[in-house]
mmCIF file of C-alpha atoms in Angstrom:
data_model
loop_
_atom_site.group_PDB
_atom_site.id
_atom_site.type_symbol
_atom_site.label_atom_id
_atom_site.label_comp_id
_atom_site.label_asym_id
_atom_site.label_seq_id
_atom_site.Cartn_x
_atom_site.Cartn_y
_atom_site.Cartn_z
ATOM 1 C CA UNK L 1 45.311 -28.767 10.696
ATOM 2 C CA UNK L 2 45.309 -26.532 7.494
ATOM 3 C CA UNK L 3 43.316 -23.703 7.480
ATOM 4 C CA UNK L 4 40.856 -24.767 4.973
ATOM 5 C CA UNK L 5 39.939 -27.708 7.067
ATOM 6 C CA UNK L 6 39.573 -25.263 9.994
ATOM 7 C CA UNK L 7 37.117 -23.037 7.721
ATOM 8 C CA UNK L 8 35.257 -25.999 6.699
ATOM 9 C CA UNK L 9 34.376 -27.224 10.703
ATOM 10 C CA UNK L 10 33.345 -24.203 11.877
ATOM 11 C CA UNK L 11 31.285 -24.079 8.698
ATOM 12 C CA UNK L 12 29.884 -27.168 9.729
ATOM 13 C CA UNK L 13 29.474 -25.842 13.525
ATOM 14 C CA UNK L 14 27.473 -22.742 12.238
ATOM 15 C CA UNK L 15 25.163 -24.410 10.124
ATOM 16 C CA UNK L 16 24.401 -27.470 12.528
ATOM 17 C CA UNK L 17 23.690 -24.358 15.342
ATOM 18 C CA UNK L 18 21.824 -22.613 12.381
ATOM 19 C CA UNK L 19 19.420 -25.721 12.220
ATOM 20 C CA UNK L 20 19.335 -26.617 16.058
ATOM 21 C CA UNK L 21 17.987 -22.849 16.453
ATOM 22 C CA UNK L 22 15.425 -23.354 13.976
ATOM 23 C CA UNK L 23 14.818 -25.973 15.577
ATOM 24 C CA UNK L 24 14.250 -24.831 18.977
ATOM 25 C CA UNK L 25 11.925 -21.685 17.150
ATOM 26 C CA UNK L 26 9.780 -24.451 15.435
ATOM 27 C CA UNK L 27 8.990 -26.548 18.606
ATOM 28 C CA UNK L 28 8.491 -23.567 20.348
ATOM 29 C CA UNK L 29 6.325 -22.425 17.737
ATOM 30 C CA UNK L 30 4.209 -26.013 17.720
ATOM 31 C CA UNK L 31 4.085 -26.009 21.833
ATOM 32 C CA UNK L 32 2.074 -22.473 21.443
ATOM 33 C CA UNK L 33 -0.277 -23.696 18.869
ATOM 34 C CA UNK L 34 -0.809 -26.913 20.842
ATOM 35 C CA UNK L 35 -1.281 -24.817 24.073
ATOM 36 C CA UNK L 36 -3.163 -21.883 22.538
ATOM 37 C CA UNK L 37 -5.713 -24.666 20.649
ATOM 38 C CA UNK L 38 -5.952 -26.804 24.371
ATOM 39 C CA UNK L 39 -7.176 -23.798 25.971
ATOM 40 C CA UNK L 40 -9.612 -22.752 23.384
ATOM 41 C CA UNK L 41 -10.862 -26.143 23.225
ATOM 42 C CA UNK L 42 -11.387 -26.200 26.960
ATOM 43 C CA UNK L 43 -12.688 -22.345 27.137
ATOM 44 C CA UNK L 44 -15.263 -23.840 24.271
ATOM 45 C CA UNK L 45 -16.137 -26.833 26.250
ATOM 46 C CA UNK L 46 -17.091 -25.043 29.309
ATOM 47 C CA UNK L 47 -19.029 -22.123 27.418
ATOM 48 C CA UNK L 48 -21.482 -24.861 25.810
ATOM 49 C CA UNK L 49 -21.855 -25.953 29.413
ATOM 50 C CA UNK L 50 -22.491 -23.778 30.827
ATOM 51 C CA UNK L 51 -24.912 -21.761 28.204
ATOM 52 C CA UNK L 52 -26.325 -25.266 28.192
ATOM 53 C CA UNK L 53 -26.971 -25.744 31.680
ATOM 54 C CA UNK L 54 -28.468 -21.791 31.009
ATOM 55 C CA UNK L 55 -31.245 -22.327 28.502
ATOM 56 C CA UNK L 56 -32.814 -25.458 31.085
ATOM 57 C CA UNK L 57 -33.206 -22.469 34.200
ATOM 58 C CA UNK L 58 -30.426 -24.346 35.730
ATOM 59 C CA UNK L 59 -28.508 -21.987 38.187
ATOM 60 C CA UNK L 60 -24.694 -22.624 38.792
ATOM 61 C CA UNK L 61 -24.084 -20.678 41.762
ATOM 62 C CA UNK L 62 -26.791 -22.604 43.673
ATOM 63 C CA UNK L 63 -26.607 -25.578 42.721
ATOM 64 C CA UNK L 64 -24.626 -28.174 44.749
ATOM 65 C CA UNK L 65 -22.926 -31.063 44.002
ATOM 66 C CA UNK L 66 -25.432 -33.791 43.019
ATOM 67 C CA UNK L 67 -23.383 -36.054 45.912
ATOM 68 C CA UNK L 68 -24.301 -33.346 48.066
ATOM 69 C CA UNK L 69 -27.934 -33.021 47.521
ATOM 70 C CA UNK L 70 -30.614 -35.029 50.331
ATOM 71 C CA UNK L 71 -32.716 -37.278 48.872
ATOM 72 C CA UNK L 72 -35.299 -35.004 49.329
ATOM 73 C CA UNK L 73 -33.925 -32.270 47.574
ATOM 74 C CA UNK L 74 -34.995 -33.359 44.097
ATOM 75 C CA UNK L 75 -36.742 -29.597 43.059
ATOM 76 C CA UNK L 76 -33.299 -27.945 42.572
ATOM 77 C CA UNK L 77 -32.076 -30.979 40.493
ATOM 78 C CA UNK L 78 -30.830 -30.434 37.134
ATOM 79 C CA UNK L 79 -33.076 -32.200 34.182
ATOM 80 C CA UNK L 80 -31.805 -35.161 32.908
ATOM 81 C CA UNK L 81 -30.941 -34.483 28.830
ATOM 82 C CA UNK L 82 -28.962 -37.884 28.752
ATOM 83 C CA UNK L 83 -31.470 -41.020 28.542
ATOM 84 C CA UNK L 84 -28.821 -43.651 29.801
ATOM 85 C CA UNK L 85 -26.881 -41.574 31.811
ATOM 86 C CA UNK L 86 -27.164 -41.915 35.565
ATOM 87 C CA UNK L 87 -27.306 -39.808 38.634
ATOM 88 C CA UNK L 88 -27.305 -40.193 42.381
ATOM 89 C CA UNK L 89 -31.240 -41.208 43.244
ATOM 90 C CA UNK L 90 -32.663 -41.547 40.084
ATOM 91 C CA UNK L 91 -34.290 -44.888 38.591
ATOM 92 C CA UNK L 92 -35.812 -46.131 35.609
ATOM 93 C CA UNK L 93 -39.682 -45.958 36.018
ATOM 94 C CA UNK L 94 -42.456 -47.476 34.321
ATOM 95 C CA UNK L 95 -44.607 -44.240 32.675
ATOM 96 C CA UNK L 96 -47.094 -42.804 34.367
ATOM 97 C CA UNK L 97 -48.266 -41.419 30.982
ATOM 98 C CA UNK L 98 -48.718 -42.618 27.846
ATOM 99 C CA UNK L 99 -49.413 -40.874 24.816
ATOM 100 C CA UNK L 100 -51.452 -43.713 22.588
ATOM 101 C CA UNK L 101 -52.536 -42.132 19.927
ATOM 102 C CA UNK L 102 -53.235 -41.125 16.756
ATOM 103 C CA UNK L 103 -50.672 -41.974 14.022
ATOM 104 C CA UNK L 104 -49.764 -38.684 12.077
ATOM 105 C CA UNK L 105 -51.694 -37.005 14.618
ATOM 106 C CA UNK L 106 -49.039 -35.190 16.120
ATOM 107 C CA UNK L 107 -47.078 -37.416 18.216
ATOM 108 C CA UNK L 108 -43.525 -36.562 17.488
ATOM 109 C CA UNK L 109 -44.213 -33.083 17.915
ATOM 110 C CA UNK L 110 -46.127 -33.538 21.296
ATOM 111 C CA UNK L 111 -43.602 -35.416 23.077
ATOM 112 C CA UNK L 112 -40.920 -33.084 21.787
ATOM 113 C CA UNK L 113 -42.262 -30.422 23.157
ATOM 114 C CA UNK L 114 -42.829 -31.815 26.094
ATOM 115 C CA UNK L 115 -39.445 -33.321 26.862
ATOM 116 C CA UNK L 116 -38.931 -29.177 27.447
ATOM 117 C CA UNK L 117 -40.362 -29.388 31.272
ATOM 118 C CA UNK L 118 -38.078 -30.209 33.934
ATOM 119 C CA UNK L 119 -40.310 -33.024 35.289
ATOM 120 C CA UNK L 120 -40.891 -34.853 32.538
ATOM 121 C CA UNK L 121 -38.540 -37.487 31.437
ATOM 122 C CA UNK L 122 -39.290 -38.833 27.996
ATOM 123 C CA UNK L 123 -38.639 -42.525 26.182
ATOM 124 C CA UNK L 124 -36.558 -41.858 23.264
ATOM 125 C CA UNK L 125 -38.166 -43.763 20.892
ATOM 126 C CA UNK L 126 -41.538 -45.992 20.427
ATOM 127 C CA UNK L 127 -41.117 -48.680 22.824
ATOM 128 C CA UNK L 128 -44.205 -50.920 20.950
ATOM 129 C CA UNK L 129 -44.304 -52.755 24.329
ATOM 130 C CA UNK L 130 -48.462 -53.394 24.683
ATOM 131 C CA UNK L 131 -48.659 -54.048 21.134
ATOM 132 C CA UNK L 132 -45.783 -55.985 20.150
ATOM 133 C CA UNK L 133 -43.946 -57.038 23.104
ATOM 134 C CA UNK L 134 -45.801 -57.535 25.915
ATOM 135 C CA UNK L 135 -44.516 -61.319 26.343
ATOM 136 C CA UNK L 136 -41.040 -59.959 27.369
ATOM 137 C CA UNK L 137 -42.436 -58.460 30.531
ATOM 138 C CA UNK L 138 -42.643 -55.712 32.876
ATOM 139 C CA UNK L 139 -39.060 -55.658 33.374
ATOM 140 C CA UNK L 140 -38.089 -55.496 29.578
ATOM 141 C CA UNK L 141 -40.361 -52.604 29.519
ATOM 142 C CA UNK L 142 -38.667 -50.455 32.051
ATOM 143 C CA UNK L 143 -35.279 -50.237 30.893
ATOM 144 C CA UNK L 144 -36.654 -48.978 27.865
ATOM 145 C CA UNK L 145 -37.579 -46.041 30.218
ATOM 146 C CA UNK L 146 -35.075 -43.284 30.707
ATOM 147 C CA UNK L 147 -33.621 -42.419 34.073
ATOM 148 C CA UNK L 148 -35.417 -40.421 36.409
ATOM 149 C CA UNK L 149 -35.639 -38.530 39.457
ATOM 150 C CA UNK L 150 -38.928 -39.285 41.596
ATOM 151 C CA UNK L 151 -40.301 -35.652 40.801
ATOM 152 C CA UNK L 152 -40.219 -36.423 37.116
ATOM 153 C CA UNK L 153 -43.522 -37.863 35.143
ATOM 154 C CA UNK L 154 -42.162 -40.768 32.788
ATOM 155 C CA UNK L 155 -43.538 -40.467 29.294
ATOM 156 C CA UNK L 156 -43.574 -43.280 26.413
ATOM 157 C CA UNK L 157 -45.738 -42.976 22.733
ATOM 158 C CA UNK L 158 -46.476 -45.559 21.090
ATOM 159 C CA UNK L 159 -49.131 -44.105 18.253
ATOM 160 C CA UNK L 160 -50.090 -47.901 17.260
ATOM 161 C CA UNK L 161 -51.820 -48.347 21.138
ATOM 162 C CA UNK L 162 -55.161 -46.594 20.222
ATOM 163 C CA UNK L 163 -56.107 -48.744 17.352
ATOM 164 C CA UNK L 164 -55.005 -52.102 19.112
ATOM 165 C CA UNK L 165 -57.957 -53.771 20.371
ATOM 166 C CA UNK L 166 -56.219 -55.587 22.959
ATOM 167 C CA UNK L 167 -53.950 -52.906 24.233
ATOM 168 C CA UNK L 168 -56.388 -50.954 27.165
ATOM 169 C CA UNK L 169 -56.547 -53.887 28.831
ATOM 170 C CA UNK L 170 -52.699 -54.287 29.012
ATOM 171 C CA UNK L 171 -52.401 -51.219 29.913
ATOM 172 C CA UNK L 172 -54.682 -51.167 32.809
ATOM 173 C CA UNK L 173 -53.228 -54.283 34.379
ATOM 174 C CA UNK L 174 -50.264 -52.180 34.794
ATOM 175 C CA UNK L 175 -51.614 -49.293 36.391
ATOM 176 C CA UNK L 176 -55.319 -48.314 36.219
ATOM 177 C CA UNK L 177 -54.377 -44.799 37.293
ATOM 178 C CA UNK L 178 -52.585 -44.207 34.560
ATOM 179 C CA UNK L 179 -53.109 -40.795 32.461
ATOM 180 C CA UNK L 180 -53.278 -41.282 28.744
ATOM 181 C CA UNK L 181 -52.958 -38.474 26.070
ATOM 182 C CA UNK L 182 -54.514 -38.595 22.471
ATOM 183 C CA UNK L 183 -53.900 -36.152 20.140
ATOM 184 C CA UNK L 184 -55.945 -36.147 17.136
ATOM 185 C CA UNK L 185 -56.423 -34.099 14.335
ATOM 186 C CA UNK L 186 -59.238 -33.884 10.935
ATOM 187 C CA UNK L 187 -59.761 -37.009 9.966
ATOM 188 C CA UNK L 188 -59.493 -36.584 6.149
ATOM 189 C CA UNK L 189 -56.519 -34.835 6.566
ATOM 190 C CA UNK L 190 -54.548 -37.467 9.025
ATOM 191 C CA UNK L 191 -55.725 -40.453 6.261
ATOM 192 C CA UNK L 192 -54.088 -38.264 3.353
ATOM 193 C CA UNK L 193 -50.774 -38.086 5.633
ATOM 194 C CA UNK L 194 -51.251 -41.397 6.603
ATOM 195 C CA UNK L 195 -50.972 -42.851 3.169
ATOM 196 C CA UNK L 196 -48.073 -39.902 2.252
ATOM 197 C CA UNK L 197 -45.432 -41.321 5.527
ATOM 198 C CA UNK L 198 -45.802 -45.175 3.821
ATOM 199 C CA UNK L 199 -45.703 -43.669 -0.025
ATOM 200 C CA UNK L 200 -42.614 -41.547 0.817
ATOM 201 C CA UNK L 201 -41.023 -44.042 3.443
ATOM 202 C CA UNK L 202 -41.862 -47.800 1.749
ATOM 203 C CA UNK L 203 -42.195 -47.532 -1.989
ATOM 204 C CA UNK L 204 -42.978 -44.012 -3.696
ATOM 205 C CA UNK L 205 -42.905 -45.049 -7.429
ATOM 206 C CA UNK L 206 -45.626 -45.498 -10.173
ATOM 207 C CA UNK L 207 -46.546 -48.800 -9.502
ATOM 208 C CA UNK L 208 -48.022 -48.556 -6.162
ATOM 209 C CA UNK L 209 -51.660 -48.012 -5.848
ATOM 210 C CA UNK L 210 -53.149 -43.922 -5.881
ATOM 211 C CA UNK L 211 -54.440 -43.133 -2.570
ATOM 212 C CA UNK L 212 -57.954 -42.853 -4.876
ATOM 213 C CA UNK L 213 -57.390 -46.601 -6.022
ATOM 214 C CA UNK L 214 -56.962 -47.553 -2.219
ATOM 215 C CA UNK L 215 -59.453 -44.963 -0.262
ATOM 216 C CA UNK L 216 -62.251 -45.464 -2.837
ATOM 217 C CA UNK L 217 -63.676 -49.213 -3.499
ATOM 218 C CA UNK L 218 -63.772 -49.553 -7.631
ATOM 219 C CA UNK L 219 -66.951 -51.812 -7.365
ATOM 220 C CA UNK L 220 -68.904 -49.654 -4.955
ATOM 221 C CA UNK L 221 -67.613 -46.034 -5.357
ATOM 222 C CA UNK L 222 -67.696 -45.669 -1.897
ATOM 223 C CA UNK L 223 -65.485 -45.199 0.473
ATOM 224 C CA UNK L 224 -63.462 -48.418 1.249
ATOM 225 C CA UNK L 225 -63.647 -48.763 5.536
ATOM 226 C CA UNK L 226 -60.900 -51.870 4.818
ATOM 227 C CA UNK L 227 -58.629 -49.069 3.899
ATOM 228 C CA UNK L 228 -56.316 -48.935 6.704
ATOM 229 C CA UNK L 229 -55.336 -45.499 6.795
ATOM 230 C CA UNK L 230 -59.300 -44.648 6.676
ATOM 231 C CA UNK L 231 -59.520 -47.016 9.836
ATOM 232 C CA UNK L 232 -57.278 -45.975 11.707
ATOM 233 C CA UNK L 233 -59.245 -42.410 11.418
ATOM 234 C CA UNK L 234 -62.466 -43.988 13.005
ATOM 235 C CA UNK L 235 -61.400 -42.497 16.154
ATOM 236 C CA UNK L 236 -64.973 -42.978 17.778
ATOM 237 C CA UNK L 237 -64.435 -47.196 17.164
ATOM 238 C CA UNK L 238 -61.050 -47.031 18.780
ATOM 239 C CA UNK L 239 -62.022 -44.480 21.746
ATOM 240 C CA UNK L 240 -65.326 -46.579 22.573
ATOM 241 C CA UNK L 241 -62.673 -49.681 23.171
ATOM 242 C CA UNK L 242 -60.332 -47.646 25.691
ATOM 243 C CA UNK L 243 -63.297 -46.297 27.542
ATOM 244 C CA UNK L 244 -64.372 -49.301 28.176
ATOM 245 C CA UNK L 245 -61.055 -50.028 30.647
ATOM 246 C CA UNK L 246 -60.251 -46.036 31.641
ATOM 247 C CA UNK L 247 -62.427 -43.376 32.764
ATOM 248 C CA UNK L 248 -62.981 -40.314 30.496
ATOM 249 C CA UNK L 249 -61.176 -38.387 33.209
ATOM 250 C CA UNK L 250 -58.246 -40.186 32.448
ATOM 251 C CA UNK L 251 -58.314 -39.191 28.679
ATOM 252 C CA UNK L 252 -56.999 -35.664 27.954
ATOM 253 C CA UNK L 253 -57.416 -35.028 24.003
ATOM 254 C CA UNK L 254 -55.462 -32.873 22.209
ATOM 255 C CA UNK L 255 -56.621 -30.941 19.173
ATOM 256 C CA UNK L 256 -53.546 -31.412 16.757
ATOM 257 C CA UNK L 257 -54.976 -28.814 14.142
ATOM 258 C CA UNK L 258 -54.864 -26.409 16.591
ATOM 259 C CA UNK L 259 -51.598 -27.684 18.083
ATOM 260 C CA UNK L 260 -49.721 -27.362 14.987
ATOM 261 C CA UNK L 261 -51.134 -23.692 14.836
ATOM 262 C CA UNK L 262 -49.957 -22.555 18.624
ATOM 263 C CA UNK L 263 -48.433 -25.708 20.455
ATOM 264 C CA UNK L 264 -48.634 -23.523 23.686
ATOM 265 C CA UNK L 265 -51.986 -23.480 23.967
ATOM 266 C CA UNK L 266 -52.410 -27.171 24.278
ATOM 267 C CA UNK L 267 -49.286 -27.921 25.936
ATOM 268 C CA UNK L 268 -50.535 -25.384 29.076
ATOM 269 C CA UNK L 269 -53.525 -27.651 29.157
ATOM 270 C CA UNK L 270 -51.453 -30.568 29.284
ATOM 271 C CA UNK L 271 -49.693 -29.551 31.971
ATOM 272 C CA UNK L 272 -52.582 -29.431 34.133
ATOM 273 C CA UNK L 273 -53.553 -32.318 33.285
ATOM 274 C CA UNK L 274 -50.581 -33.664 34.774
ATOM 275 C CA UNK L 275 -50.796 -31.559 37.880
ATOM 276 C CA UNK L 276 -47.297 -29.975 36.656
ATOM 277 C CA UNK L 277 -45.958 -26.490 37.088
ATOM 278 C CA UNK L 278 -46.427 -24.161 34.385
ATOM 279 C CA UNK L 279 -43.107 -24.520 33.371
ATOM 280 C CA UNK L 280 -43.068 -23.758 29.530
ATOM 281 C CA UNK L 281 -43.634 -20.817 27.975
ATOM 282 C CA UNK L 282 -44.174 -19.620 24.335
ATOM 283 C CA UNK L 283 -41.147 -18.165 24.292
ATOM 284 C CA UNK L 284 -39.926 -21.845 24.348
ATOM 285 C CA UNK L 285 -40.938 -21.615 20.656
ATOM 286 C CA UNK L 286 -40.431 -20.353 17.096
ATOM 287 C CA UNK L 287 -42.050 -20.711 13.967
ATOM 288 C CA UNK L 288 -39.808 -21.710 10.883
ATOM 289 C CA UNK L 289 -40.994 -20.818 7.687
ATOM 290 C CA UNK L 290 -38.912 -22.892 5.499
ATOM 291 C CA UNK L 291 -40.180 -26.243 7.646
ATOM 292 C CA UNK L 292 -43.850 -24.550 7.883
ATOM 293 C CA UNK L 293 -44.309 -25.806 12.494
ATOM 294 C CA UNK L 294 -42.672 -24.981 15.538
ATOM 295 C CA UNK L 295 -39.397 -25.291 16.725
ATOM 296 C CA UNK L 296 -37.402 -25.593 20.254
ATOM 297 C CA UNK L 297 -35.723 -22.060 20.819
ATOM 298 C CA UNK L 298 -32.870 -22.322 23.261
ATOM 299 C CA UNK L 299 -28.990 -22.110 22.571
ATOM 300 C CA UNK L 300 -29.206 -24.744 19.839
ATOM 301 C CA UNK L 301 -32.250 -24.722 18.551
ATOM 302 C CA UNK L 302 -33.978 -28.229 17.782
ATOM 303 C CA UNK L 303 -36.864 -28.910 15.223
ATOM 304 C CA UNK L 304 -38.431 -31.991 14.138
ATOM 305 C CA UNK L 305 -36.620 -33.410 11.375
ATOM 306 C CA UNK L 306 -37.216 -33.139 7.657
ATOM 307 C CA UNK L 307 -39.610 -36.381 7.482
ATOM 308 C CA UNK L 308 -42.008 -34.240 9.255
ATOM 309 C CA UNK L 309 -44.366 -31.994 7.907
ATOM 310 C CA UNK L 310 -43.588 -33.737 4.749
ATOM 311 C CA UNK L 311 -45.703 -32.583 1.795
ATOM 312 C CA UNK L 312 -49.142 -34.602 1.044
ATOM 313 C CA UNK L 313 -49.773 -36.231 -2.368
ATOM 314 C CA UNK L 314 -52.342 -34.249 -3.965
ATOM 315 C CA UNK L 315 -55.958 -36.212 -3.421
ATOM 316 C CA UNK L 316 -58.606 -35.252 -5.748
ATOM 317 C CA UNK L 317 -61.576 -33.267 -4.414
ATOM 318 C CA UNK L 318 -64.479 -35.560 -5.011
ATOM 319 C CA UNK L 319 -62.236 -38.150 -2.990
ATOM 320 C CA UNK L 320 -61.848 -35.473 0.142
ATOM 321 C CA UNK L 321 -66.228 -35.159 -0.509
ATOM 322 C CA UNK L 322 -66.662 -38.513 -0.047
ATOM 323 C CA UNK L 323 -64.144 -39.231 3.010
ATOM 324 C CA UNK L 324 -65.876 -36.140 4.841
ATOM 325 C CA UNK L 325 -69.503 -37.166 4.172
ATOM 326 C CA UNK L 326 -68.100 -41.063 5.495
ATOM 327 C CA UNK L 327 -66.313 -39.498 8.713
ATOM 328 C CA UNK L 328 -69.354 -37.595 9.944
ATOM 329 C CA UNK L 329 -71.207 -39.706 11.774
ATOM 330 C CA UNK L 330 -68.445 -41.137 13.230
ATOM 331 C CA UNK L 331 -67.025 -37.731 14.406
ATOM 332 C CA UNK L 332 -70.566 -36.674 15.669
ATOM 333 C CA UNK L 333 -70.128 -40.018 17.648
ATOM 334 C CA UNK L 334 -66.593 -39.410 18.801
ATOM 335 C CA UNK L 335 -67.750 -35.942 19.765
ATOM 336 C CA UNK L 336 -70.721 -37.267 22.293
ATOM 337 C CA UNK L 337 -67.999 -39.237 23.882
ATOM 338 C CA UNK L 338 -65.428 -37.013 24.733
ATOM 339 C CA UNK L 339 -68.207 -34.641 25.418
ATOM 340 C CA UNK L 340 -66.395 -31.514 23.250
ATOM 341 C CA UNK L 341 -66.338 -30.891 19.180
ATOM 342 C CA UNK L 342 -64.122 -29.461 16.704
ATOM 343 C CA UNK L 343 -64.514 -27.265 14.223
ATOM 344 C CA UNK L 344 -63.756 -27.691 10.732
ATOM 345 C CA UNK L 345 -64.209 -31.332 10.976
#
């Protein structure tokens, strides 16, 4: 072998070692990434879960196993966040409250801030099942329900019940103990929004009709009652139907002007309506200034989305003159039978 060839191998030798080092460095290099990223994954997963756990009072170092608990034990159970998600002993109840009513009264907000007490388990969307799908049953209606434990009060809205003639008496065939909440808020007012959510939602260009053109009957110059948003604001027609089926005791109102102002106020009452703990505190909120309402403080906070609160079209004044002087006597009506007024209205 000549000594050039003998050069040129152990070349070759060095450089393939050269490689097979950098090699070795470079998966060594992609095992620590891999290993370093794995355990700040995990380190993050377990810090959301536990400041999770956290912000619903739920304490770690007590609480057992949810195998472990009695049946009994159901106080020291976390809440359930997960609507589909099961745990040992819990079941999907028909509500034992309903809120019915009023479109753009507040609804959304209500039951969101509800669904912040641990024994309360809310439906997760508007189940429509007295108004639009009562045929499918009892049993269609209940796994619309969430999971819950038997501490927990299960709570469905459906805004379109109050107005729906028919509705109360569904409603009491399927428990006449029920409790009902209607939230309801200046009648003017909830017609302007009224009209806004299908203007911004269904068509919002030129061509569709001024809330004036609708609200206001061209022949008369009165108010048009046909109007459906204006209908749907004749709370004292709609109440007189569901007191007809439910005692007033059964009722609890809540003032939606004044909710939108300080939620806590109203959501205290609510609570003993519902013979609940006071569990929520106004801590439990913020204002935001950019959305204009209240928002869910906790780790992540959670606000209503952007469709809410949405800016009304502007309604001239002599339109707002004539809606007020048209809801009067129906408010001084609606006012007799709930026994209590509001101001401003």
């Amino acid at each position: 072998m000549s000594c050039k060839t003998t050069a040129t191998n152990i070349f070759v030798l060095m450089t393939n070692q050269f490689y097979i080092n950098q090699y070795k460095k470079l998966t060594l290099i992609i095992f620590t990434i891999c290993a370093v990223g794995l355990i700040i994954f995990t380190c993050a997963q377990t810090f959301f879960a536990n400041s999770y756990l956290f912000n619903f009072r739920t304490e770690l170092k007590t609480l057992p196993k949810l195998e472990e608990i009695k049946h009994e034990d159901y106080s020291i159970r976390p809440k359930i966040r997960h609507r589909f998600h099961r745990y040992p002993h819990t079941s999907r109840y028909l509500p034992q409250c309903i809120i019915i009513g009023v479109r753009k009264g507040g609804t959304g907000a209500l039951i969101h801030f509800l669904d912040i007490h641990p024994n309360i388990a809310i439906a997760s969307t508007e189940v429509h099942f007295f108004d639009n799908n009562y045929k499918r049953g009892l049993n269609w209606y209940r796994k619309r329900m969430p999971y819950s434990f038997p501490n927990q009060i299960t709570i469905e809205k459906t805004p379109a019940y109050f107005v729906k003639k028919h509705v109360p008496e569904s409603v009491k065939k399927m428990n006449q103990s029920i409790k009902l909440l209607l939230i309801v808020r200046e009648p003017v007012e909830r017609t302007i929004s009224d009209y806004t959510q299908i203007w911004g939602k269904l068509v919002r260009n030129s061509s569709y009709p001024t809330f004036e053109e609708l609200a206001i009957d061209p022949a008369t110059k009165m108010v048009n009652p046909s109007f459906a948003a204006t209908e749907r604001s004749l709370y004292d027609k709609h109440m007189a139907n569901w007191l007809k089926y439910f005692n007033l005791s059964q009722i609890h109102i809540v003032d939606g002007d004044n909710f939108r102002r300080n939620p806590f106020q109203e959501i205290v009452e609510i609570e003993k309506f519902l013979h609940l703990e006071h569990k929520i505190s106004e801590k439990d909120y913020y204002f935001d200034p950019d959305k204009k309402f209240y928002c869910i403080k906790g780790f992540i906070n959670r606000c209503l989305p952007d469709s809410k609160g949405r800016q009304h079209v502007k309604v001239q004044d002599y339109v707002k003159t004539k809606l007020r002087k048209f809801f009067r006597p129906h408010n001084e009506m609606f006012f007799k039978m709930i026994s209590r007024r509001f101001e401003n209205w």
